[in-house]
Amino acid sequence: MKKLNYGIIIVLGIISFIPLLWVIITSFSPGNQVINGGFPFWVSNPTVENYVKAWETAPFIQYYINTFVIVFGVLIVQLFTITLAAYAFARVNFKGKNVLFILFLLQLMIQPEILLFPNYQVISQLGLVNTKLAVMMPYWASAFGVFLLRQTFKQVPYDLDEASRIDGCKWYQTLWHVYIPSAKPTYIAFALVSVSHHWSNFMWPLIITDSVESRPLTVGLALFAQSYETGAQWGMVAAGTVMVIMPLVVAFFIFQKQFVSSFMHSGIK
Amino acid sequence: MTTKRRKISSGTRHNLFAYGLLFPSFIFLTMFTFYPTLKSIQLSFYSGPMTRLQFSGLDQYKEVFGDEIFRKVILNNIIFMIGTVPTSLFLAMYLAIWLNKKMAGSSLLRTSFFYPTIIPLIAVANIWLFIYTPQYGLLDNFLHLFGAGDTNWLGNPNTVMIVMIVMIIWKDAGFYMIFYLAGLQNLPRDVYEAAEIEGAKPLQMFRHITFPLLMPTTLFVMIVAITNSFKNVDHLYIMTKGGPDNASNLLLYHIYEAAFTNWDLGKAAVLTVILIVIMLGVTAFNYLYLDRKIHY
């Protein structure tokens, strides 16, 4: 019974690993080998030609830069907005707290992803279509981040807060010296989830961007892949795909524990 | 008198202070959640081009609900949900239970199940497009070993949904698995020890202890999975564009088509309102009903 189950799990684990392995191998295969068949997990004469060609055909460097700007542009503003809002919800008593809390909750239910169409109109009213700013803005408020951080802030001992006030700290100094340092693991968890989420985002940047200057990697990859749908160009598309996923995959394998606990953190709280 | 006044003024100060703190978040919530939601509702009652909108009442709703493609898309989304949610939940729980035990290679296996979570769906679509390609694809290559012929998995209305479901299960099961792993870590040891002393069999322990105690995790993951089945449609852009003949089309992708391919704004607004209602229904059920019954 036990052996059977472990057997099943090992087989499933291997199957689960195959797509990544295969795309990496294909990206190093010469163009004709994919079509000619042969054992798909072996390349007798590996080549980096696919990477060179992919790099030359599409402006991947620009796409990388765009993605970096977008991902960190989202994160930095989010860190600012969620810290202030979380502090208010965790430690200040004010009128309308419950109503405002529910309004924040709404963003968890109606996420920006499903508001593709009306948000396009908002951006176009602002005259920001086809800018990196447009890709970032809908995510600058994060109810998810606010809730995550509020839970953490609530656990900070109130005495610590009071002591720093008696010492003459202003609220922002207390926030900076007491709350933010004690919430470091939460910030890391939120940052990892946010970065990997926005690195992967596709539909929104697809509709809101229309130029090399503002397009992120995911959209660039999709357009690149679409121009080479025939099997002969598999190697190039595979190389492009590997280039897009590699930073995430490498970061994941290095900081694996951190990633898993962050994603776990993000759900149960 | 003075103390009362000070109390009031300090209350107002507290209020203003808090509103100030919430203000940055609130601007963006208003611009990209509240306003667009209300705008979609309003727009769903108007028809015509953007510059000459005319009130049309429920006409567009009638049109959408009478539309055969819309019904197909909704049905597809339900099939997609039923296909992905229970299977990935079951798989996630199964994997977590066996990988929770310490054994050689279990962390390697966990990695192998979890890594698809961090790969962008659009990249996943590229990879699986190769896997499903007729004749040369990995799947057909594998099936050739057993003498099977070539199959156009994505081009056939009867198979396209199934192969997409398989792909999504591969992508998401490992993500849900980590929630179960977390849930398992929090289970009380003594209950198991007591059950063991009583001579309970492993399957009994699962049925009467593990499964019920994991219920909060299951419900939480279920809500996430259902939401995902309506929210994640990136793969359609690469793999099928919703085809063949709308056989793989999903609601959010249909909105994308209505708004940005056909420029039918009224219809896009109606569809968006429908999707909002679905999402509100699913998540409100979680936050207002389940959360009250279950404490994490």
CSV table of N, CA, C and O in Angstrom, one decimal, chain A residues 2 5-6 9 12-13 16-18 20 22 35 81 84-85 87 89 94-95 100 103-104 107-109 111 114-115 117-122 125-126 138 140-141 171 200 202-203 206-207 221 225-226 234 237 241 245 248 252-253 256 263-264 267, chain B residues 14-15 17-19 21-22 25-26 28-29 31-36 40 50 94 98 103 111-115 118-120 122-123 126 130-131 133 136 138 170 175 178-179 182 220 231 234 237 241 256 259-260 265 269 275-276 279-280 283 287:
chain,number,residue,atom,x,y,z
A,2,LYS,N,1.8,1.3,1.0
A,2,LYS,CA,2.7,2.4,1.1
A,2,LYS,C,3.6,2.5,-0.1
A,2,LYS,O,3.7,3.6,-0.7
A,5,ASN,N,1.7,3.8,-3.2
A,5,ASN,CA,1.5,5.2,-3.2
A,5,ASN,C,2.7,6.0,-3.5
A,5,ASN,O,2.7,7.0,-4.3
A,6,TYR,N,3.9,5.6,-2.9
A,6,TYR,CA,5.1,6.3,-3.2
A,6,TYR,C,5.5,6.1,-4.7
A,6,TYR,O,6.0,7.0,-5.3
A,9,ILE,N,3.5,8.5,-6.7
A,9,ILE,CA,3.9,9.9,-6.5
A,9,ILE,C,5.2,10.1,-7.2
A,9,ILE,O,5.4,11.2,-7.8
A,12,LEU,N,4.3,10.5,-10.9
A,12,LEU,CA,3.7,11.8,-11.1
A,12,LEU,C,4.7,13.0,-11.0
A,12,LEU,O,4.7,13.9,-11.8
A,13,GLY,N,5.7,12.8,-10.1
A,13,GLY,CA,6.7,13.8,-9.9
A,13,GLY,C,7.6,13.9,-11.2
A,13,GLY,O,7.9,15.0,-11.6
A,16,SER,N,5.5,15.6,-13.9
A,16,SER,CA,5.4,17.0,-13.6
A,16,SER,C,6.6,17.8,-14.0
A,16,SER,O,6.6,18.9,-14.4
A,17,PHE,N,7.8,17.1,-14.0
A,17,PHE,CA,9.0,17.8,-14.3
A,17,PHE,C,9.3,17.8,-15.8
A,17,PHE,O,10.0,18.7,-16.3
A,18,ILE,N,8.7,16.9,-16.5
A,18,ILE,CA,9.0,16.8,-17.9
A,18,ILE,C,8.8,18.1,-18.8
A,18,ILE,O,9.7,18.4,-19.5
A,20,LEU,N,9.2,21.2,-18.2
A,20,LEU,CA,10.3,22.1,-18.0
A,20,LEU,C,11.6,21.5,-18.7
A,20,LEU,O,12.3,22.2,-19.4
A,22,TRP,N,11.8,19.4,-21.0
A,22,TRP,CA,11.6,19.3,-22.4
A,22,TRP,C,11.8,20.6,-23.1
A,22,TRP,O,12.5,20.7,-24.2
A,35,ILE,N,11.6,18.2,-35.9
A,35,ILE,CA,10.7,17.7,-36.9
A,35,ILE,C,11.1,16.2,-37.2
A,35,ILE,O,10.3,15.3,-37.4
A,81,THR,N,1.5,52.2,-0.1
A,81,THR,CA,0.1,52.3,0.2
A,81,THR,C,-0.4,51.3,1.2
A,81,THR,O,-1.2,51.6,2.1
A,84,LEU,N,0.7,52.2,5.0
A,84,LEU,CA,-0.2,53.2,5.6
A,84,LEU,C,-1.6,52.7,6.0
A,84,LEU,O,-2.1,52.9,7.1
A,85,ALA,N,-2.2,52.0,5.0
A,85,ALA,CA,-3.5,51.6,5.2
A,85,ALA,C,-3.6,50.5,6.3
A,85,ALA,O,-4.5,50.5,7.1
A,87,TYR,N,-1.6,50.1,8.8
A,87,TYR,CA,-1.4,50.8,10.1
A,87,TYR,C,-2.7,51.4,10.6
A,87,TYR,O,-3.1,51.3,11.8
A,89,PHE,N,-5.8,50.5,9.8
A,89,PHE,CA,-6.8,49.5,10.2
A,89,PHE,C,-6.3,48.7,11.4
A,89,PHE,O,-7.2,48.2,12.2
A,94,PHE,N,-11.3,54.9,14.2
A,94,PHE,CA,-11.9,56.0,13.5
A,94,PHE,C,-13.3,55.7,13.0
A,94,PHE,O,-13.7,54.5,13.0
A,95,LYS,N,-14.0,56.7,12.7
A,95,LYS,CA,-15.4,56.5,12.2
A,95,LYS,C,-15.4,55.9,10.9
A,95,LYS,O,-14.6,56.2,10.0
A,100,LEU,N,-15.3,51.1,5.6
A,100,LEU,CA,-14.1,51.2,4.7
A,100,LEU,C,-13.4,49.8,4.6
A,100,LEU,O,-12.9,49.5,3.5
A,103,LEU,N,-15.2,48.0,2.0
A,103,LEU,CA,-14.9,48.5,0.7
A,103,LEU,C,-13.5,48.0,0.2
A,103,LEU,O,-13.3,47.7,-1.0
A,104,PHE,N,-12.6,47.9,1.1
A,104,PHE,CA,-11.3,47.3,0.7
A,104,PHE,C,-11.4,45.8,0.4
A,104,PHE,O,-10.8,45.3,-0.6
A,107,GLN,N,-12.1,44.6,-3.3
A,107,GLN,CA,-11.0,44.4,-4.3
A,107,GLN,C,-10.5,42.9,-4.3
A,107,GLN,O,-10.0,42.5,-5.3
A,108,LEU,N,-10.7,42.2,-3.2
A,108,LEU,CA,-10.4,40.8,-3.2
A,108,LEU,C,-11.4,40.0,-4.0
A,108,LEU,O,-11.1,39.0,-4.6
A,109,MET,N,-12.6,40.5,-4.1
A,109,MET,CA,-13.6,39.8,-4.8
A,109,MET,C,-13.6,40.2,-6.3
A,109,MET,O,-13.7,39.4,-7.2
A,111,GLN,N,-11.3,41.5,-8.6
A,111,GLN,CA,-9.9,41.8,-8.8
A,111,GLN,C,-9.7,42.5,-10.1
A,111,GLN,O,-10.5,42.3,-11.0
A,114,ILE,N,-10.4,40.9,-13.7
A,114,ILE,CA,-11.6,40.7,-14.4
A,114,ILE,C,-12.2,42.1,-14.9
A,114,ILE,O,-13.2,42.1,-15.7
A,115,LEU,N,-11.6,43.2,-14.5
A,115,LEU,CA,-12.1,44.5,-15.0
A,115,LEU,C,-11.3,45.0,-16.2
A,115,LEU,O,-11.2,46.2,-16.4
A,117,PHE,N,-12.0,45.3,-19.3
A,117,PHE,CA,-12.7,46.2,-20.2
A,117,PHE,C,-12.9,47.6,-19.6
A,117,PHE,O,-12.5,48.6,-20.2
A,118,PRO,N,-13.6,47.7,-18.4
A,118,PRO,CA,-13.8,49.1,-17.9
A,118,PRO,C,-12.5,49.8,-17.5
A,118,PRO,O,-12.4,51.0,-17.7
A,119,ASN,N,-11.5,49.0,-17.1
A,119,ASN,CA,-10.2,49.7,-16.7
A,119,ASN,C,-9.5,50.2,-17.9
A,119,ASN,O,-8.8,51.2,-17.9
A,120,TYR,N,-9.7,49.6,-19.1
A,120,TYR,CA,-9.1,50.1,-20.3
A,120,TYR,C,-9.7,51.5,-20.6
A,120,TYR,O,-9.0,52.4,-20.9
A,121,GLN,N,-11.0,51.6,-20.3
A,121,GLN,CA,-11.7,52.9,-20.5
A,121,GLN,C,-11.1,54.0,-19.5
A,121,GLN,O,-11.0,55.2,-19.9
A,122,VAL,N,-10.9,53.6,-18.3
A,122,VAL,CA,-10.4,54.5,-17.3
A,122,VAL,C,-9.0,55.0,-17.8
A,122,VAL,O,-8.8,56.2,-17.8
A,125,GLN,N,-9.4,57.4,-20.7
A,125,GLN,CA,-9.8,58.7,-20.3
A,125,GLN,C,-8.6,59.5,-19.7
A,125,GLN,O,-8.6,60.7,-19.8
A,126,LEU,N,-7.7,58.8,-19.0
A,126,LEU,CA,-6.5,59.5,-18.5
A,126,LEU,C,-5.5,59.8,-19.5
A,126,LEU,O,-4.5,60.4,-19.3
A,138,PRO,N,-3.4,50.0,-12.0
A,138,PRO,CA,-4.5,49.3,-11.4
A,138,PRO,C,-4.1,48.4,-10.2
A,138,PRO,O,-4.9,48.0,-9.4
A,140,TRP,N,-1.8,49.4,-7.9
A,140,TRP,CA,-1.1,50.2,-6.8
A,140,TRP,C,-1.8,50.1,-5.5
A,140,TRP,O,-1.2,50.4,-4.4
A,141,ALA,N,-3.1,49.8,-5.5
A,141,ALA,CA,-3.7,49.5,-4.2
A,141,ALA,C,-3.9,48.0,-4.1
A,141,ALA,O,-4.2,47.4,-5.1
A,171,TRP,N,4.3,59.6,14.8
A,171,TRP,CA,3.7,58.3,14.4
A,171,TRP,C,4.6,57.6,13.3
A,171,TRP,O,4.7,56.4,13.2
A,200,SER,N,4.2,37.6,-14.3
A,200,SER,CA,3.4,36.6,-15.2
A,200,SER,C,2.2,37.3,-15.8
A,200,SER,O,1.6,36.7,-16.7
A,202,PHE,N,-0.5,38.9,-18.0
A,202,PHE,CA,-0.5,38.9,-19.4
A,202,PHE,C,-1.7,39.7,-20.1
A,202,PHE,O,-1.5,40.6,-20.8
A,203,MET,N,-2.9,39.4,-19.7
A,203,MET,CA,-4.1,39.9,-20.4
A,203,MET,C,-4.1,41.5,-20.3
A,203,MET,O,-4.3,42.1,-21.3
A,206,LEU,N,-1.4,43.1,-22.3
A,206,LEU,CA,-1.7,42.8,-23.8
A,206,LEU,C,-2.6,43.8,-24.4
A,206,LEU,O,-2.4,44.3,-25.5
A,207,ILE,N,-3.7,44.2,-23.6
A,207,ILE,CA,-4.6,45.2,-24.2
A,207,ILE,C,-4.2,46.6,-24.1
A,207,ILE,O,-4.5,47.4,-24.9
A,221,LEU,N,6.7,37.8,-25.6
A,221,LEU,CA,6.9,36.4,-25.9
A,221,LEU,C,5.7,35.9,-26.7
A,221,LEU,O,5.9,35.1,-27.7
A,225,ALA,N,6.0,34.3,-30.3
A,225,ALA,CA,5.6,32.9,-30.5
A,225,ALA,C,4.6,32.8,-31.7
A,225,ALA,O,4.7,31.8,-32.5
A,226,GLN,N,3.8,33.8,-31.8
A,226,GLN,CA,2.7,33.7,-32.8
A,226,GLN,C,3.3,33.9,-34.2
A,226,GLN,O,2.7,33.4,-35.1
A,234,TRP,N,10.4,25.8,-33.6
A,234,TRP,CA,10.2,25.4,-32.2
A,234,TRP,C,11.3,25.8,-31.3
A,234,TRP,O,11.2,26.3,-30.2
A,237,VAL,N,11.2,29.4,-30.4
A,237,VAL,CA,10.1,29.8,-29.5
A,237,VAL,C,10.5,29.2,-28.1
A,237,VAL,O,10.2,29.8,-27.1
A,241,THR,N,10.8,31.2,-24.7
A,241,THR,CA,10.1,30.8,-23.5
A,241,THR,C,11.0,30.6,-22.3
A,241,THR,O,10.7,31.1,-21.2
A,245,ILE,N,11.0,32.5,-18.5
A,245,ILE,CA,10.8,31.9,-17.3
A,245,ILE,C,12.0,31.7,-16.4
A,245,ILE,O,11.9,31.6,-15.2
A,248,LEU,N,12.6,33.7,-13.0
A,248,LEU,CA,11.7,33.2,-12.0
A,248,LEU,C,12.1,31.8,-11.5
A,248,LEU,O,12.2,31.5,-10.3
A,252,PHE,N,13.5,30.9,-7.9
A,252,PHE,CA,12.7,29.9,-7.2
A,252,PHE,C,13.6,28.8,-6.6
A,252,PHE,O,13.5,28.4,-5.5
A,253,PHE,N,14.5,28.3,-7.5
A,253,PHE,CA,15.3,27.2,-7.0
A,253,PHE,C,16.3,27.6,-5.9
A,253,PHE,O,16.6,26.8,-5.0
A,256,GLN,N,13.9,28.6,-2.6
A,256,GLN,CA,12.8,27.8,-2.6
A,256,GLN,C,11.9,27.8,-1.3
A,256,GLN,O,10.7,28.0,-1.4
A,263,PHE,N,4.1,31.9,-0.4
A,263,PHE,CA,2.9,31.5,-1.0
A,263,PHE,C,1.9,30.9,0.0
A,263,PHE,O,0.7,31.2,-0.1
A,264,MET,N,2.4,30.2,0.9
A,264,MET,CA,1.6,29.6,2.0
A,264,MET,C,1.0,30.7,2.8
A,264,MET,O,-0.2,30.7,3.1
A,267,GLY,N,-2.0,32.7,1.8
A,267,GLY,CA,-3.4,32.1,1.8
A,267,GLY,C,-3.9,32.0,3.2
A,267,GLY,O,-5.0,32.6,3.5
B,14,HIS,N,-8.3,61.9,15.1
B,14,HIS,CA,-8.0,60.5,14.8
B,14,HIS,C,-8.6,60.1,13.5
B,14,HIS,O,-8.0,59.4,12.7
B,15,ASN,N,-9.9,60.6,13.3
B,15,ASN,CA,-10.5,60.3,12.0
B,15,ASN,C,-9.7,60.8,10.8
B,15,ASN,O,-9.4,60.1,9.9
B,17,PHE,N,-6.7,61.7,10.6
B,17,PHE,CA,-5.4,60.9,10.5
B,17,PHE,C,-5.6,59.6,9.8
B,17,PHE,O,-4.8,59.3,8.8
B,18,ALA,N,-6.6,58.9,10.2
B,18,ALA,CA,-6.8,57.6,9.5
B,18,ALA,C,-7.2,57.7,8.1
B,18,ALA,O,-6.7,57.0,7.2
B,19,TYR,N,-8.0,58.7,7.8
B,19,TYR,CA,-8.4,58.9,6.4
B,19,TYR,C,-7.2,59.3,5.5
B,19,TYR,O,-7.1,58.9,4.4
B,21,LEU,N,-4.2,58.3,6.1
B,21,LEU,CA,-3.4,57.0,5.9
B,21,LEU,C,-4.1,56.2,4.8
B,21,LEU,O,-3.4,55.5,4.0
B,22,LEU,N,-5.4,56.2,4.8
B,22,LEU,CA,-6.1,55.3,3.8
B,22,LEU,C,-6.2,55.9,2.4
B,22,LEU,O,-6.4,55.2,1.4
B,25,SER,N,-4.3,54.4,-0.8
B,25,SER,CA,-4.9,53.2,-1.3
B,25,SER,C,-6.3,53.5,-1.9
B,25,SER,O,-6.7,52.9,-2.9
B,26,PHE,N,-7.0,54.4,-1.3
B,26,PHE,CA,-8.4,54.6,-1.7
B,26,PHE,C,-8.5,55.3,-3.1
B,26,PHE,O,-9.4,54.9,-3.8
B,28,PHE,N,-6.6,54.7,-5.6
B,28,PHE,CA,-6.5,53.7,-6.7
B,28,PHE,C,-7.6,52.6,-6.6
B,28,PHE,O,-8.0,52.1,-7.7
B,29,LEU,N,-8.1,52.4,-5.4
B,29,LEU,CA,-9.3,51.5,-5.4
B,29,LEU,C,-10.5,52.2,-6.1
B,29,LEU,O,-11.2,51.5,-6.8
B,31,MET,N,-10.4,54.4,-8.5
B,31,MET,CA,-10.1,54.5,-10.0
B,31,MET,C,-10.2,53.2,-10.7
B,31,MET,O,-10.7,53.1,-11.8
B,32,PHE,N,-9.8,52.1,-10.0
B,32,PHE,CA,-9.7,50.8,-10.7
B,32,PHE,C,-10.5,49.7,-10.2
B,32,PHE,O,-10.4,48.6,-10.6
B,33,THR,N,-11.3,50.0,-9.1
B,33,THR,CA,-12.3,49.0,-8.7
B,33,THR,C,-13.7,49.5,-8.6
B,33,THR,O,-14.6,49.0,-9.3
B,34,PHE,N,-13.9,50.6,-7.8
B,34,PHE,CA,-15.2,51.1,-7.6
B,34,PHE,C,-15.8,51.7,-8.9
B,34,PHE,O,-16.9,51.3,-9.4
B,35,TYR,N,-15.1,52.7,-9.4
B,35,TYR,CA,-15.6,53.4,-10.6
B,35,TYR,C,-15.8,52.5,-11.8
B,35,TYR,O,-16.9,52.5,-12.4
B,36,PRO,N,-14.8,51.6,-12.1
B,36,PRO,CA,-15.1,50.7,-13.3
B,36,PRO,C,-16.2,49.8,-13.1
B,36,PRO,O,-16.9,49.4,-14.0
B,40,SER,N,-19.3,49.9,-15.5
B,40,SER,CA,-19.8,48.7,-16.3
B,40,SER,C,-21.3,48.5,-16.1
B,40,SER,O,-22.0,48.2,-17.1
B,50,MET,N,-19.6,54.8,-28.4
B,50,MET,CA,-19.3,55.6,-27.2
B,50,MET,C,-19.8,57.0,-27.2
B,50,MET,O,-20.1,57.6,-26.2
B,94,TYR,N,-3.8,14.5,-1.8
B,94,TYR,CA,-3.1,13.2,-1.9
B,94,TYR,C,-1.6,13.4,-1.8
B,94,TYR,O,-0.9,12.8,-1.0
B,98,TRP,N,1.1,12.3,1.5
B,98,TRP,CA,2.3,11.4,1.3
B,98,TRP,C,3.6,12.2,1.4
B,98,TRP,O,4.6,11.6,1.8
B,103,MET,N,10.7,11.4,4.0
B,103,MET,CA,11.3,10.2,3.3
B,103,MET,C,12.3,10.8,2.3
B,103,MET,O,12.3,12.0,2.0
B,111,THR,N,9.3,20.1,-4.9
B,111,THR,CA,9.8,21.1,-5.8
B,111,THR,C,9.2,20.8,-7.2
B,111,THR,O,8.7,21.7,-7.9
B,112,SER,N,9.2,19.5,-7.6
B,112,SER,CA,8.7,19.2,-8.9
B,112,SER,C,7.2,19.5,-9.1
B,112,SER,O,6.8,19.8,-10.2
B,113,PHE,N,6.5,19.4,-8.0
B,113,PHE,CA,5.0,19.7,-8.1
B,113,PHE,C,4.8,21.1,-8.0
B,113,PHE,O,3.8,21.6,-8.5
B,114,PHE,N,5.6,21.9,-7.3
B,114,PHE,CA,5.3,23.3,-7.0
B,114,PHE,C,5.8,24.2,-8.1
B,114,PHE,O,5.2,25.3,-8.3
B,115,TYR,N,6.9,23.9,-8.8
B,115,TYR,CA,7.5,24.8,-9.7
B,115,TYR,C,6.5,25.4,-10.8
B,115,TYR,O,6.7,26.6,-11.1
B,118,ILE,N,5.0,29.0,-10.4
B,118,ILE,CA,5.7,30.3,-10.6
B,118,ILE,C,6.0,30.6,-12.1
B,118,ILE,O,6.5,31.6,-12.5
B,119,ILE,N,5.6,29.6,-13.0
B,119,ILE,CA,5.8,29.9,-14.4
B,119,ILE,C,4.6,30.6,-15.0
B,119,ILE,O,3.5,30.2,-14.7
B,120,PRO,N,4.8,31.7,-15.7
B,120,PRO,CA,3.7,32.5,-16.2
B,120,PRO,C,2.8,31.6,-17.1
B,120,PRO,O,3.3,30.8,-17.9
B,122,ILE,N,1.3,32.2,-19.7
B,122,ILE,CA,1.5,32.4,-21.1
B,122,ILE,C,2.7,31.5,-21.6
B,122,ILE,O,2.6,30.9,-22.7
B,123,ALA,N,3.7,31.4,-20.7
B,123,ALA,CA,4.8,30.5,-21.1
B,123,ALA,C,4.4,29.0,-21.0
B,123,ALA,O,4.8,28.2,-21.8
B,126,ASN,N,2.8,28.1,-24.2
B,126,ASN,CA,3.8,27.9,-25.2
B,126,ASN,C,4.3,26.4,-25.1
B,126,ASN,O,4.4,25.7,-26.1
B,130,PHE,N,3.5,22.8,-27.7
B,130,PHE,CA,4.4,21.9,-28.3
B,130,PHE,C,4.0,20.5,-27.9
B,130,PHE,O,4.1,19.5,-28.7
B,131,ILE,N,3.7,20.3,-26.6
B,131,ILE,CA,3.3,19.0,-26.2
B,131,ILE,C,2.1,18.4,-26.9
B,131,ILE,O,2.1,17.2,-27.3
B,133,THR,N,1.0,19.4,-29.9
B,133,THR,CA,1.1,19.5,-31.4
B,133,THR,C,0.9,18.1,-32.0
B,133,THR,O,1.5,17.1,-31.6
B,136,TYR,N,4.2,15.7,-34.2
B,136,TYR,CA,5.6,16.0,-33.7
B,136,TYR,C,5.6,16.2,-32.2
B,136,TYR,O,6.6,16.2,-31.5
B,138,LEU,N,5.1,16.1,-28.0
B,138,LEU,CA,5.5,15.1,-27.1
B,138,LEU,C,4.5,14.1,-26.8
B,138,LEU,O,4.8,12.9,-26.7
B,170,TRP,N,-2.0,20.4,-13.9
B,170,TRP,CA,-0.5,20.4,-13.8
B,170,TRP,C,0.0,21.7,-13.2
B,170,TRP,O,0.8,21.7,-12.3
B,175,PHE,N,0.5,24.2,-6.3
B,175,PHE,CA,0.2,25.4,-5.5
B,175,PHE,C,-0.8,25.1,-4.4
B,175,PHE,O,-0.6,25.4,-3.2
B,178,ILE,N,0.7,23.1,-1.3
B,178,ILE,CA,1.4,23.7,-0.1
B,178,ILE,C,0.4,24.2,1.0
B,178,ILE,O,0.8,24.2,2.1
B,179,PHE,N,-0.8,24.5,0.6
B,179,PHE,CA,-1.8,24.8,1.6
B,179,PHE,C,-2.2,23.6,2.4
B,179,PHE,O,-2.3,23.7,3.7
B,182,ALA,N,0.6,22.9,4.8
B,182,ALA,CA,0.5,23.8,6.0
B,182,ALA,C,-0.6,23.3,6.9
B,182,ALA,O,-0.4,23.3,8.1
B,220,PHE,N,-11.1,26.8,1.7
B,220,PHE,CA,-10.3,27.9,1.3
B,220,PHE,C,-9.7,27.7,-0.1
B,220,PHE,O,-9.8,28.5,-1.0
B,231,LYS,N,-10.7,33.5,-13.7
B,231,LYS,CA,-9.8,34.6,-13.9
B,231,LYS,C,-8.6,34.3,-14.8
B,231,LYS,O,-8.2,35.3,-15.5
B,234,ASP,N,-5.2,33.4,-19.9
B,234,ASP,CA,-4.0,33.7,-20.8
B,234,ASP,C,-3.7,32.7,-21.9
B,234,ASP,O,-3.4,33.0,-23.0
B,237,TYR,N,-5.1,32.7,-25.5
B,237,TYR,CA,-4.6,33.6,-26.5
B,237,TYR,C,-3.5,32.8,-27.4
B,237,TYR,O,-3.5,33.0,-28.6
B,241,LYS,N,-7.3,30.6,-29.2
B,241,LYS,CA,-8.1,31.8,-29.4
B,241,LYS,C,-9.6,31.4,-29.1
B,241,LYS,O,-10.5,32.0,-29.7
B,256,TYR,N,-12.8,39.8,-23.6
B,256,TYR,CA,-11.7,40.4,-24.3
B,256,TYR,C,-12.1,40.5,-25.8
B,256,TYR,O,-11.8,41.5,-26.4
B,259,ALA,N,-14.8,43.2,-26.4
B,259,ALA,CA,-14.4,44.6,-26.2
B,259,ALA,C,-13.3,45.0,-27.2
B,259,ALA,O,-13.3,46.1,-27.7
B,260,PHE,N,-12.3,44.1,-27.5
B,260,PHE,CA,-11.2,44.5,-28.2
B,260,PHE,C,-11.0,43.9,-29.6
B,260,PHE,O,-10.1,44.3,-30.3
B,265,LEU,N,-19.1,47.4,-27.2
B,265,LEU,CA,-18.9,47.9,-25.8
B,265,LEU,C,-20.1,47.5,-24.9
B,265,LEU,O,-19.8,47.1,-23.7
B,269,ALA,N,-19.7,45.3,-21.6
B,269,ALA,CA,-20.2,45.7,-20.2
B,269,ALA,C,-21.1,44.7,-19.6
B,269,ALA,O,-20.9,44.4,-18.4
B,275,LEU,N,-19.7,38.6,-15.0
B,275,LEU,CA,-18.5,38.1,-14.3
B,275,LEU,C,-18.3,38.6,-12.9
B,275,LEU,O,-18.0,37.9,-12.0
B,276,ILE,N,-18.6,39.9,-12.7
B,276,ILE,CA,-18.5,40.5,-11.4
B,276,ILE,C,-19.5,39.8,-10.5
B,276,ILE,O,-19.1,39.5,-9.3
B,279,MET,N,-18.1,36.4,-9.5
B,279,MET,CA,-17.0,36.5,-8.5
B,279,MET,C,-17.5,37.0,-7.1
B,279,MET,O,-17.0,36.4,-6.1
B,280,LEU,N,-18.4,37.9,-7.1
B,280,LEU,CA,-18.9,38.4,-5.8
B,280,LEU,C,-19.7,37.2,-5.2
B,280,LEU,O,-19.5,37.0,-3.9
B,283,THR,N,-16.9,34.7,-3.8
B,283,THR,CA,-16.1,35.1,-2.7
B,283,THR,C,-17.0,35.6,-1.5
B,283,THR,O,-16.6,35.4,-0.3
B,287,TYR,N,-16.4,34.7,2.4
B,287,TYR,CA,-16.1,35.6,3.5
B,287,TYR,C,-17.2,35.7,4.4
B,287,TYR,O,-17.0,35.9,5.6
